[in-house]
Amino acid sequence: MVAFPYYPIGNSLYNVALSLFIPTIFFFFAGATYRIGRYLITYHSPLDVNPSMPLRGKVSGGEKIKDLVNTVANSSKVGAKRKPITTIVGLLMHLTLILIIFLLAQHMIFWAYYIPPYSALFPLAIPESAEDGLLALTMPGHPTTTMAYTFVNDIWGPLTVILNGQILTYLLMVFLAIYLAHKFYALAERLVIRAGDWWFFLLLFIDVVLGFLASSHIPNNVTWYDNLLGAHILVAEIIIATLPFTRGFHMFEFWFGKVREWYFMTFRRGAK
Amino acid sequence: MSTTITQQIDLEKLKQAIDEVVYTQIDSTILYYVQSCVNCKACEAGCPFSADGLEYSPVNKAEITRQLVRARFTVWGMTIGRVIGGAKKYLKLDEAQTLADYVWHCTDCGSCMFVCPMAIDSGALIELMKQISFKAGIIPKVYKELEDLEVSEKYWDIKEIQDIWNGLINKIGETIGKSVQLDKKNSEILLYSSLYEALVYPDVIIKTAKILDMLGKDWTFMSKPLGIRPPIGIVIGDSEGSVEVMKRIYEYFKEINPKYVIMTSGGYDYPTLRYRMHEILKVKPNYEVAHITEALAKWYEEGEFEIEQLDEVITWHDPCQLSKRGGVIEPPRVLLKALSKKFKELPNHGVNTLCCSGGGGSCSLPSTIENLAKMIGYTLDESDKKFLEDRVKSLKNAGKKKIEEINKIKPQKVLTGCPVCKESIGFSIDYYKADSKVYHIVEILADRIKVKGK
Ligand code: SF4
Ligand code: SF4
């Protein structure tokens, strides 16, 4: 009679996934260098034809900063007015995604392992589920180990009832499903839809589902858990490695585009 | 899809045009516009042509450029993309017809850039399509005819055109009570006008001259226009022809050597003459090109004159090229606030102004084009007529949105600063029977400016 069933440690997708993390990062940087390099090679600086503009006057420092804020906020403001549903779903999807990727307690441990200073953000950790949330700062429970306590002793307080991995994941799945539906709608309208559109969303959707299944222990079996978690990390690695070639790269380029728009509108006033 | 240009498409010529344009015009900006679009379709909400059909939304129109660029400049586009889609080296006949249709459903108004979360200027990508289209000879004949006349300067051989221009000079003289100084060198101000403005709103030019005269400015006018609406090549995709015309304009400006070139038009000619001409010719001007509202706002703020107030609700339609492309948003407001305490903003204004759909690449009201064609002795053929009919449809669709927002604030007067906006909004006001009237701001200001001490 065996007290515990045999568990083949080191023989799951989890280990494969972990060992592929560094190569993934390498691919990502190689791709990003290629993408940015192309910009640098084809760049030529614009000619400033109007160095002094007496009729137009100077723009003060305060106005320039106000312009920058407006530039970044304008698309969301106009979108919320003219296309409220897609804009609000889009904004919430981004917010949910950012919270999950960067502040979910499990993900934070992962990031901190590779980038140790990341641990400075631990007090912001979002617990995996509402039950863990009960152990939050304002509702202290009695954890059995200090490690668990550290990760749920967060600043979110009662908010952890909604600000937890499970609820955020449900929301994210709904938002991503709306996005995918949006793509089908575009297809039905015979509008252009690119491979990068459904590929990125599909991978993201699969990845969120895998992460959800693993962390919820569905099915409740340790081998399944390791494989699901491994698959979750593997899909994330595919996303990261291919980021420089997909729409996902907009998380870096967004800033560049907006600053560029601001520069042209505020300093050069309208030159393209 | 409606095909507005029915002349024969020569696919070989088109191939050559695609190569010439795509290979020569790629730079980091275009590359960014091509590869950073996330296909979120937010730009759809900014484009006046989305009302004509979702296929006219900026991202969808610009996709043709994206595909052509990907096929040449991305690893994916050069390999799998060509098989599974997303990249095209050349276009088939039906795709070429789509291109010909799409390019005339963009006024290069810039709205898409401000609405796009990635700040992508789809108008700039569509402009490349327009250049391809022009090089391949796929262009409404009437536009080609007008541009040929402009580039060759032969418009000035047409007696009717000379009469219109000389008549304008005479009327300015009558209004100010003395003869107009023509082509005077080293004046403080060169009052710039195109033939087009002389045709559609001579009163605005005359009243601008009246204001300059009242303010005692040292100004001069042009003895002949520098083109029909130069450079037409910019809006019809003729990059080489437009350079010819820009060289001519620059030489004239340089020769006259004014401190300010002041124009009443806030259409595509504003950012073109202010920025683009100098960037393309790589010259730094000694003069400042300004819209009349910039000059008047500055002089008003410096206390050169007062404005007698109106007791009416007035509003301002920001011309796209003046506000979004030109960055002139504040100056007209200085004047409008002085003009009426009841100045109200339209719900969408500034960089988010709704385009009237008449400007930029669409080249004004079809009826004006018809008049111009008649004047130069050109007979519109069936394809021209079909093309102009399609333009009316877009004007009605875009005009509907504009009138809806005008009706929300119910102004007695809608003021603006561009001949085409004035015409297009006037068209919509008539068509939808709105209660407002549209004016160029100078038309109202000229009679309400009180020069201090006079
Ligand atoms: S708004 Fe910008 S990113 Fe979104 S589809 Fe349009 S061009 Fe692409
Ligand atoms: S520039 Fe204006 S007309 Fe052209 S695609 Fe963009 S929004 Fe539409």
XYZ file of C-alpha atoms and ligand atoms in Angstrom:
742
model
C 0.000 0.000 0.000
C 1.410 3.395 -1.039
C 0.673 6.353 1.213
C 0.967 8.819 -1.671
C 0.597 8.069 -5.387
C 3.768 8.206 -7.438
C 4.423 11.673 -8.858
C 6.971 11.973 -11.638
C 8.774 15.150 -10.620
C 10.681 16.825 -13.440
C 8.659 15.163 -16.109
C 5.924 17.695 -16.851
C 5.295 20.578 -19.231
C 6.015 22.875 -16.329
C 9.705 22.082 -16.382
C 9.869 22.361 -20.149
C 8.207 25.754 -19.933
C 10.542 27.034 -17.266
C 13.631 25.978 -19.144
C 12.357 27.823 -22.241
C 11.889 31.141 -20.483
C 15.399 32.498 -21.079
C 15.398 31.526 -24.806
C 11.990 33.215 -25.083
C 13.383 36.431 -23.715
C 16.282 36.138 -26.121
C 13.882 35.760 -29.070
C 11.879 38.697 -27.834
C 14.908 40.968 -27.677
C 16.174 39.813 -31.045
C 12.762 40.543 -32.586
C 12.440 43.879 -30.826
C 15.918 44.890 -32.015
C 14.923 44.010 -35.568
C 11.723 46.019 -35.312
C 13.304 49.066 -33.726
C 16.357 48.797 -35.979
C 14.135 49.168 -39.024
C 12.756 52.399 -37.623
C 16.226 53.710 -36.980
C 17.497 52.802 -40.434
C 14.588 54.491 -42.226
C 14.477 57.557 -39.975
C 15.298 61.001 -41.231
C 14.862 63.957 -38.999
C 12.205 66.480 -39.969
C 13.241 69.934 -41.070
C 11.960 72.586 -38.706
C 10.917 75.247 -41.171
C 9.423 77.674 -38.696
C 11.936 78.349 -35.974
C 10.442 81.739 -35.163
C 6.734 82.341 -35.492
C 5.910 85.852 -34.253
C 2.252 85.698 -35.262
C 1.677 82.403 -33.601
C 3.572 83.111 -30.426
C 5.171 80.733 -27.977
C 3.608 77.785 -26.215
C 4.298 77.871 -22.478
C 5.718 74.917 -20.551
C 2.433 74.378 -18.723
C 0.508 74.315 -21.973
C 2.932 71.795 -23.404
C 2.338 69.428 -20.496
C -1.411 69.939 -20.744
C -1.160 69.139 -24.451
C 0.714 65.927 -23.685
C -1.966 64.766 -21.255
C -4.681 65.665 -23.759
C -2.852 63.888 -26.540
C -2.721 60.638 -24.592
C -6.291 60.936 -23.306
C -7.952 62.213 -26.477
C -8.525 58.925 -28.275
C -10.230 57.411 -25.221
C -12.308 60.545 -24.654
C -13.525 60.684 -28.238
C -13.974 56.927 -28.345
C -16.092 56.935 -25.188
C -18.330 59.545 -26.788
C -18.627 58.189 -30.306
C -18.123 54.431 -29.837
C -18.900 53.914 -26.150
C -19.261 50.139 -26.016
C -16.098 49.120 -27.832
C -14.084 51.852 -26.153
C -15.177 50.994 -22.630
C -14.754 47.261 -23.204
C -11.322 48.003 -24.654
C -10.245 50.121 -21.712
C -11.516 47.605 -19.153
C -9.858 44.764 -21.023
C -6.533 46.567 -20.916
C -6.926 47.405 -17.251
C -7.829 43.839 -16.314
C -5.009 42.426 -18.376
C -2.440 44.771 -16.838
C -3.611 43.976 -13.311
C -3.461 40.252 -13.910
C -0.129 40.191 -15.680
C 1.730 42.467 -13.327
C -0.008 42.277 -9.959
C -1.466 38.811 -9.585
C 0.477 37.356 -6.646
C 1.584 34.249 -8.536
C 2.808 36.290 -11.489
C 4.653 38.638 -9.163
C 6.634 35.784 -7.704
C 7.531 34.726 -11.214
C 8.655 38.223 -12.250
C 10.541 38.743 -8.980
C 12.422 35.485 -9.496
C 13.885 36.790 -12.765
C 13.932 40.482 -11.838
C 14.554 40.617 -8.046
C 13.755 44.358 -7.565
C 10.222 43.535 -8.699
C 9.612 42.261 -5.172
C 9.292 45.904 -4.095
C 5.765 45.721 -5.530
C 4.744 42.773 -3.336
C 2.501 44.881 -1.072
C 0.322 45.510 -4.153
C -0.177 41.792 -4.755
C -3.631 40.744 -5.837
C -4.649 37.399 -4.324
C -5.702 34.535 -6.462
C -9.207 34.199 -5.069
C -11.744 35.870 -2.838
C -11.057 33.317 -0.094
C -7.425 34.331 -0.036
C -8.696 37.871 0.086
C -10.158 37.161 3.473
C -6.601 37.131 4.683
C -6.160 40.711 3.581
C -4.815 43.543 5.676
C -8.199 44.686 6.896
C -9.530 41.184 7.527
C -6.585 39.403 9.002
C -6.894 35.670 9.215
C -4.394 33.345 10.687
C -2.177 31.941 8.006
C -0.180 28.911 8.871
C 2.996 30.048 7.127
C 4.578 33.479 6.963
C 5.059 33.227 3.230
C 1.360 32.980 2.487
C 0.700 35.832 4.879
C 3.192 38.098 3.093
C 1.385 37.670 -0.177
C -2.109 38.320 0.981
C -1.313 41.013 3.490
C -1.957 43.611 0.779
C -3.209 47.130 0.584
C -6.412 46.326 -1.284
C -8.378 45.554 1.879
C -12.044 44.672 1.299
C -11.514 45.432 -2.375
C -9.923 42.010 -2.656
C -13.440 40.615 -2.823
C -13.571 41.888 -6.390
C -9.875 42.532 -6.979
C -8.846 38.925 -7.089
C -7.469 36.649 -9.754
C -10.672 34.694 -10.240
C -12.989 37.628 -10.794
C -10.469 39.449 -12.981
C -10.034 36.306 -15.059
C -13.778 35.900 -15.551
C -13.949 39.516 -16.691
C -10.964 39.113 -18.950
C -12.467 36.051 -20.595
C -15.672 37.950 -21.286
C -13.804 40.970 -22.689
C -11.578 38.822 -24.868
C -14.616 36.935 -26.123
C -16.220 40.274 -27.059
C -13.039 41.183 -28.920
C -13.033 37.901 -30.786
C -16.710 38.400 -31.623
C -15.801 41.863 -32.915
C -13.365 40.214 -35.306
C -16.056 37.854 -36.595
C -18.332 40.818 -37.066
C -15.620 42.541 -39.126
C -15.292 39.353 -41.159
C -19.036 39.280 -41.788
C -18.868 42.931 -42.877
C -16.125 41.908 -45.329
C -13.666 44.237 -43.653
C -9.995 43.442 -43.520
C -9.023 41.188 -40.668
C -5.422 40.215 -40.405
C -3.855 36.989 -39.254
C -2.206 38.932 -36.426
C -5.634 39.956 -35.148
C -7.153 36.592 -34.381
C -3.823 34.895 -33.713
C -2.943 37.248 -30.885
C -6.402 37.211 -29.328
C -6.766 33.489 -29.690
C -3.431 32.824 -27.992
C -4.332 35.267 -25.255
C -7.709 33.664 -24.768
C -6.244 30.154 -24.612
C -3.579 31.334 -22.219
C -6.055 32.919 -19.846
C -8.193 29.777 -19.863
C -5.153 27.565 -19.177
C -4.014 29.794 -16.324
C -7.495 29.795 -14.892
C -7.811 25.991 -15.038
C -4.390 25.476 -13.489
C -4.826 27.911 -10.650
C -8.336 26.625 -9.931
C -7.066 23.037 -9.912
C -9.478 21.849 -12.542
C -9.194 18.882 -12.749
C -7.988 18.497 -9.223
C -4.941 16.401 -9.877
C -1.318 17.377 -9.382
C -0.084 15.988 -12.716
C -2.788 17.889 -14.548
C -1.871 20.936 -12.547
C 1.776 20.819 -13.575
C 0.925 20.227 -17.204
C -1.735 22.934 -17.311
C 0.550 25.410 -15.620
C 3.335 24.400 -17.998
C 1.031 24.868 -20.984
C -0.045 28.249 -19.600
C 3.570 29.367 -19.383
C 4.418 27.888 -22.776
C 1.613 29.780 -24.507
C 2.698 32.949 -22.710
C 6.197 32.312 -24.012
C 4.916 31.993 -27.578
C 3.113 35.306 -27.099
C 6.219 36.986 -25.701
C 8.605 35.557 -28.308
C 6.348 36.653 -31.172
C 5.422 40.030 -29.650
C 7.731 42.048 -31.928
C 5.874 40.576 -34.908
C 2.312 40.960 -33.677
C -0.039 43.675 -32.573
C 1.033 42.891 -29.019
C 4.024 45.157 -29.514
C 1.712 48.137 -29.277
C 2.220 48.073 -25.514
C 5.654 49.557 -26.188
C 4.927 51.555 -29.320
C 1.809 53.249 -28.024
C 3.923 55.693 -26.050
C 6.126 56.449 -28.996
C 3.129 57.186 -31.238
C 1.543 59.538 -28.745
C 4.736 61.425 -27.983
C 5.303 61.761 -31.704
C 1.787 63.172 -32.181
C 2.366 65.584 -29.308
C 5.689 66.723 -30.746
C 4.186 67.443 -34.141
C 1.123 69.215 -32.805
C 2.766 71.192 -30.034
C 6.213 72.008 -31.324
C 5.795 71.861 -35.045
C 2.099 72.594 -35.088
C 0.518 70.323 -37.556
C 3.375 69.281 -39.803
C 2.905 65.585 -40.526
C -18.256 49.176 -53.545
C -18.984 51.865 -56.045
C -16.470 52.349 -58.790
C -16.186 55.969 -59.640
C -13.475 55.878 -62.241
C -14.269 53.718 -65.168
C -11.404 54.321 -67.547
C -9.248 51.380 -68.498
C -6.829 50.307 -65.794
C -3.441 49.332 -67.177
C -2.171 46.711 -64.726
C 1.423 46.915 -65.987
C 1.481 50.646 -65.429
C -0.065 50.097 -62.024
C 2.669 47.607 -61.069
C 5.325 50.106 -62.007
C 3.546 52.851 -60.061
C 3.291 50.645 -56.955
C 7.004 49.853 -57.047
C 7.980 53.466 -57.609
C 5.867 54.819 -54.776
C 6.318 52.103 -52.187
C 10.052 51.664 -52.616
C 10.803 55.370 -52.622
C 8.495 56.600 -49.888
C 9.131 54.232 -47.053
C 10.415 55.863 -43.912
C 10.143 55.281 -40.187
C 6.827 57.136 -39.987
C 5.156 55.124 -42.733
C 6.665 51.948 -41.277
C 5.189 52.836 -37.907
C 1.781 53.517 -39.459
C 1.963 50.186 -41.254
C 3.042 47.903 -38.464
C 1.569 49.476 -35.352
C -2.094 49.416 -36.239
C -3.933 47.124 -33.839
C -7.064 47.020 -36.011
C -9.195 48.321 -33.162
C -11.241 50.378 -35.628
C -11.402 53.377 -33.315
C -10.510 55.527 -36.334
C -13.846 54.604 -37.885
C -15.496 57.080 -35.507
C -13.436 59.995 -36.825
C -13.758 59.518 -40.550
C -16.454 61.420 -42.429
C -16.629 58.615 -44.967
C -17.476 55.829 -42.511
C -21.041 57.019 -43.023
C -20.746 55.926 -46.680
C -20.009 52.361 -45.554
C -17.691 50.656 -43.093
C -15.356 49.681 -45.911
C -14.447 53.385 -46.017
C -13.239 53.411 -42.445
C -9.598 54.606 -42.329
C -8.063 51.311 -41.246
C -9.810 49.428 -44.011
C -8.869 51.889 -46.741
C -5.263 52.141 -45.605
C -4.912 48.364 -45.557
C -4.060 48.431 -49.257
C -0.902 50.415 -48.490
C -0.156 48.143 -45.565
C -0.366 45.054 -47.723
C 1.876 46.532 -50.403
C 4.443 47.624 -47.827
C 4.369 44.297 -45.965
C 5.019 42.371 -49.166
C 8.222 44.349 -49.619
C 9.473 45.173 -46.170
C 8.504 42.491 -43.680
C 9.776 38.952 -43.300
C 6.214 37.738 -42.777
C 4.940 39.650 -45.792
C 7.694 38.342 -48.045
C 6.987 34.749 -47.053
C 3.813 33.342 -45.495
C 1.905 36.613 -45.752
C 1.804 36.324 -49.546
C 0.195 32.921 -49.250
C -2.246 33.386 -46.410
C -3.040 37.036 -47.074
C -2.046 40.287 -45.467
C 0.641 41.034 -48.028
C 0.346 41.791 -51.737
C 3.117 42.581 -54.140
C 0.737 43.945 -56.795
C -3.002 44.411 -57.248
C -5.477 42.539 -59.399
C -8.059 44.393 -61.465
C -10.819 44.342 -58.862
C -8.341 45.418 -56.173
C -7.163 48.255 -58.390
C -10.775 49.371 -58.765
C -11.173 49.296 -55.010
C -8.052 51.424 -54.676
C -9.408 53.915 -57.206
C -12.618 54.128 -55.216
C -11.018 54.379 -51.771
C -8.608 57.190 -52.562
C -11.479 59.539 -53.324
C -13.108 58.678 -50.038
C -10.497 60.467 -47.970
C -10.093 64.203 -47.508
C -6.798 63.738 -45.662
C -8.573 65.514 -42.812
C -6.430 63.923 -40.092
C -9.324 62.921 -37.823
C -8.233 59.313 -37.854
C -4.875 60.218 -36.339
C -6.361 61.978 -33.326
C -8.921 59.266 -32.677
C -6.427 56.437 -33.135
C -4.946 55.269 -29.840
C -1.721 54.603 -31.712
C -1.722 58.055 -33.394
C -1.695 56.474 -36.835
C -2.372 58.836 -39.696
C -4.283 56.639 -42.129
C -4.669 59.705 -44.341
C -0.914 59.614 -44.969
C -1.156 55.975 -46.067
C -4.104 56.758 -48.316
C -2.079 59.583 -49.806
C 0.462 56.994 -50.965
C -2.401 55.130 -52.615
C -3.356 58.349 -54.330
C 0.160 58.768 -55.665
C 0.072 55.209 -56.994
C -3.286 55.853 -58.553
C -2.067 59.045 -60.227
C 1.080 57.450 -61.593
C -0.997 54.603 -62.974
C -3.267 57.093 -64.726
C -6.296 56.186 -62.620
C -7.634 59.627 -61.885
C -10.820 61.581 -62.561
C -10.114 63.262 -65.895
C -11.454 66.621 -64.822
C -8.944 66.814 -61.968
C -6.089 65.858 -64.261
C -7.190 68.526 -66.702
C -7.289 71.211 -64.012
C -3.914 70.199 -62.642
C -2.281 70.134 -66.083
C -3.452 73.678 -66.602
C -2.084 74.693 -63.227
C 1.323 73.062 -63.686
C 1.735 74.492 -67.192
C 0.467 77.926 -66.057
C -1.841 77.905 -69.080
C -4.812 78.822 -66.905
C -3.651 82.407 -67.259
C -4.174 82.228 -71.033
C -7.910 81.886 -70.436
C -9.541 85.242 -70.828
C -12.398 84.510 -68.426
C -9.903 83.724 -65.683
C -7.992 86.943 -66.320
C -11.262 88.856 -66.188
C -12.204 87.330 -62.853
C -8.838 88.131 -61.309
C -8.589 91.630 -62.709
C -12.197 92.240 -61.680
C -11.272 91.251 -58.139
C -8.345 93.670 -58.114
C -10.639 96.455 -59.337
C -13.244 95.706 -56.682
C -10.624 95.766 -53.939
C -9.503 99.142 -55.294
C -13.066 100.480 -55.274
C -13.615 99.279 -51.709
C -10.485 100.839 -50.270
C -10.773 103.905 -52.476
C -7.302 103.692 -54.007
C -5.426 101.509 -56.426
C -4.101 98.222 -55.151
C -0.345 97.801 -54.846
C 0.491 94.731 -56.886
C 3.538 92.494 -56.381
C 5.190 95.168 -54.249
C 8.481 93.981 -52.862
C 9.414 94.055 -49.183
C 5.851 94.783 -47.997
C 4.964 93.702 -44.515
C 2.110 91.561 -45.796
C 1.434 89.657 -48.945
C -2.300 88.964 -49.167
C -2.351 85.544 -50.764
C -5.290 84.199 -52.727
C -5.782 81.414 -55.212
C -7.988 81.654 -58.253
C -10.379 79.281 -56.526
C -10.985 81.704 -53.658
C -11.425 84.573 -56.088
C -14.134 82.474 -57.682
C -16.012 81.120 -54.666
C -15.727 84.025 -52.229
C -14.339 87.206 -53.790
C -16.071 89.160 -50.988
C -13.848 87.537 -48.390
C -10.699 88.665 -50.221
C -12.114 92.151 -50.681
C -13.061 92.416 -46.999
C -9.679 91.117 -45.898
C -8.062 93.821 -47.986
C -10.436 96.331 -46.389
C -9.319 95.246 -42.910
C -5.631 95.479 -43.828
C -6.241 98.922 -45.237
C -8.193 100.070 -42.148
C -5.387 98.879 -39.913
C -2.916 100.845 -41.985
C -0.841 97.807 -42.856
C 1.766 97.850 -45.560
C 0.362 95.159 -47.846
C 0.388 93.986 -51.407
C -1.663 91.711 -53.614
C -0.795 89.393 -56.468
C -1.113 90.605 -60.058
C -2.043 87.056 -61.064
C -2.863 83.897 -59.149
C -0.086 81.356 -58.690
C -2.373 78.529 -59.720
C -5.984 77.422 -59.754
C -5.792 76.185 -56.198
C -2.129 75.451 -55.950
C -0.739 72.916 -55.603
C -3.617 70.734 -56.841
C -1.029 67.973 -57.273
C -0.924 67.492 -53.501
C -4.537 66.408 -53.384
C -4.612 64.380 -56.547
C -1.408 62.463 -55.893
C 0.900 64.150 -58.412
C 3.984 64.595 -56.285
C 6.163 65.779 -59.191
C 3.646 68.283 -60.537
C 3.070 69.675 -57.070
C 6.806 70.265 -56.624
C 6.857 72.288 -59.861
C 4.049 74.486 -58.594
C 5.530 74.794 -55.105
C 8.829 75.958 -56.600
C 6.933 78.673 -58.452
C 5.106 79.773 -55.324
C 8.260 79.796 -53.253
C 10.137 81.814 -55.864
C 7.337 84.381 -55.870
C 7.245 84.624 -52.080
C 11.013 84.977 -52.002
C 10.981 87.667 -54.636
C 8.246 89.710 -52.947
C 9.954 89.149 -49.605
C 7.074 89.956 -47.266
C 7.226 89.507 -43.505
C 3.918 87.676 -43.504
C 2.045 85.767 -46.178
C -1.548 85.945 -45.052
C -4.224 83.717 -46.461
C -7.943 83.421 -45.899
C -8.036 79.749 -46.767
C -7.748 77.155 -44.047
C -7.923 74.315 -46.553
C -5.143 71.966 -47.619
C -3.243 74.911 -49.056
C -2.654 76.224 -45.524
C -0.472 73.409 -44.138
C 0.991 72.884 -47.596
C 2.238 76.425 -48.037
C 3.131 76.773 -44.400
C 5.043 73.535 -43.841
C 5.080 71.054 -46.577
C 6.324 73.283 -49.371
C 9.358 74.243 -47.326
C 10.009 70.725 -46.154
C 9.850 69.351 -49.672
C 12.006 72.112 -51.128
C 14.240 71.967 -48.034
C 14.221 75.739 -47.518
C 13.792 77.880 -44.441
C 11.575 80.815 -45.285
C 12.227 84.382 -44.173
C 8.504 84.975 -43.978
C 5.737 83.501 -41.862
C 2.722 81.977 -43.553
C -0.370 82.620 -41.459
C -4.102 82.337 -41.607
C -5.984 85.600 -41.367
C -7.356 84.583 -37.940
C -3.818 84.228 -36.571
C -2.907 87.725 -37.691
C -6.156 89.307 -36.526
C -6.060 87.593 -33.127
C -2.537 88.825 -32.584
C -3.360 92.416 -33.603
C -6.546 92.345 -31.536
C -4.649 91.155 -28.465
C -2.088 93.870 -29.029
C -4.934 96.415 -28.954
C -4.829 97.561 -32.565
C -8.623 97.404 -32.836
C -11.838 96.641 -31.027
C -14.662 94.428 -32.153
C -18.232 95.606 -32.037
C -20.211 92.778 -30.489
C -23.026 90.790 -32.065
C -26.007 89.745 -29.975
C -26.309 86.341 -31.571
C -25.399 82.739 -30.891
C -22.406 82.006 -33.076
C -20.222 78.969 -33.453
C -17.003 77.999 -35.221
C -16.426 75.115 -37.573
C -12.721 74.226 -37.338
C -11.488 73.497 -40.859
C -9.592 70.196 -40.628
C -6.464 71.419 -42.374
C -6.332 74.572 -40.303
C -6.934 72.958 -36.910
C -5.809 69.331 -37.078
C -3.104 69.652 -39.680
C -2.240 73.287 -39.038
C -2.632 73.535 -35.276
C -4.629 76.808 -35.504
C -7.251 76.330 -32.818
C -6.934 79.212 -30.373
C -6.676 82.307 -32.649
C -10.180 82.111 -34.160
C -11.582 81.667 -30.653
C -9.950 84.885 -29.472
C -11.886 86.684 -32.186
C -15.144 84.776 -31.739
C -15.266 85.411 -28.007
C -14.736 89.095 -28.690
C -17.399 89.010 -31.383
C -20.184 87.524 -29.292
C -20.801 86.704 -25.666
C -23.005 83.934 -27.002
C -20.185 82.083 -28.744
C -20.762 78.353 -28.319
C -18.520 75.460 -29.243
C -19.826 72.685 -31.454
C -19.899 69.361 -29.584
C -16.904 68.208 -31.651
C -14.291 70.871 -32.154
C -10.561 71.530 -32.230
C -8.617 68.429 -33.193
C -11.835 66.445 -33.018
C -13.806 68.597 -35.420
C -16.025 66.666 -37.813
C -14.841 67.070 -41.378
C -17.354 68.513 -43.845
C -16.091 65.915 -46.353
C -15.513 68.562 -48.979
C -11.880 69.387 -48.495
C -8.467 67.888 -49.069
C -8.573 64.935 -51.327
C -12.130 65.502 -52.349
C -11.471 68.860 -53.915
C -14.530 70.906 -53.048
C -18.128 70.893 -54.166
C -18.968 69.046 -57.365
C -20.844 72.108 -58.598
C -17.696 74.222 -58.230
C -15.712 71.653 -60.185
C -18.388 71.735 -62.880
C -18.131 75.533 -63.048
C -14.370 75.395 -63.248
C -14.580 72.784 -65.999
C -16.966 74.984 -67.954
C -14.694 77.976 -67.520
C -11.665 76.178 -68.937
C -13.727 74.729 -71.760
C -13.565 71.117 -70.606
C -16.612 68.904 -71.164
C -17.265 66.441 -68.375
C -17.509 62.874 -69.625
C -19.608 60.085 -68.147
C -16.907 58.928 -65.700
C -16.429 62.482 -64.443
C -20.168 62.845 -63.930
C -20.408 59.546 -62.089
C -17.460 60.548 -59.929
C -19.000 63.895 -59.008
C -22.368 62.255 -58.255
C -20.624 59.984 -55.763
C -19.088 63.012 -54.113
C -22.546 64.435 -53.517
C -23.516 61.259 -51.666
C -20.539 61.653 -49.315
C -21.281 65.312 -48.776
C -24.828 64.465 -47.773
C -23.735 61.756 -45.352
C -21.011 63.821 -43.704
C -23.214 66.906 -43.801
C -25.936 65.104 -41.873
C -23.644 64.617 -38.877
C -22.480 68.218 -39.094
C -26.024 69.561 -39.235
C -27.087 67.369 -36.309
C -24.439 68.942 -34.137
C -25.144 72.443 -35.429
C -28.802 71.897 -34.554
C -27.849 70.925 -31.019
C -26.609 74.431 -30.275
C -28.785 76.306 -32.759
C -26.456 79.149 -33.733
C -27.665 81.933 -35.983
C -24.253 82.030 -37.579
C -21.726 79.280 -38.215
C -18.379 80.914 -38.879
C -15.429 79.225 -40.463
C -12.145 79.985 -42.195
C -11.959 77.951 -45.378
C -13.660 78.320 -48.776
C -14.458 74.629 -49.086
C -15.881 74.312 -45.564
C -18.051 77.326 -46.268
C -19.335 75.776 -49.476
C -19.843 72.283 -48.030
C -21.582 73.399 -44.869
C -23.671 75.814 -46.900
C -24.665 72.861 -49.070
C -25.671 70.794 -46.014
C -27.560 73.670 -44.430
C -29.591 74.032 -47.621
C -30.052 70.314 -48.081
C -31.149 69.608 -44.512
C -32.919 72.949 -44.163
C -31.149 74.010 -41.003
C -31.838 77.441 -39.492
C -28.238 78.635 -39.381
C -26.198 80.468 -41.988
C -22.530 79.926 -42.723
C -19.934 82.669 -43.216
C -16.220 83.094 -43.509
C -15.217 84.859 -40.281
C -13.845 87.830 -42.234
C -17.270 88.483 -43.769
C -18.658 89.264 -40.322
C -15.578 90.788 -38.726
C -14.779 93.298 -41.459
C -17.828 95.398 -40.630
C -17.366 95.173 -36.876
C -13.720 96.066 -36.508
C -13.226 99.499 -34.973
C -9.695 100.785 -35.273
C -8.611 102.599 -32.143
C -8.355 106.365 -32.465
C -10.357 106.412 -35.714
S -7.627 53.449 -34.664
Fe -5.485 53.252 -35.224
S -4.856 51.298 -34.406
Fe -7.076 51.329 -34.391
S -7.638 50.426 -36.352
Fe -7.561 52.604 -36.695
S -5.466 52.973 -37.443
Fe -5.489 50.955 -36.503
S -7.697 61.442 -43.129
Fe -9.861 61.881 -42.669
S -10.958 61.226 -44.473
Fe -8.936 60.283 -44.586
S -9.185 58.308 -43.645
Fe -8.511 59.689 -42.028
S -10.429 60.405 -41.111
Fe -10.968 59.512 -43.072
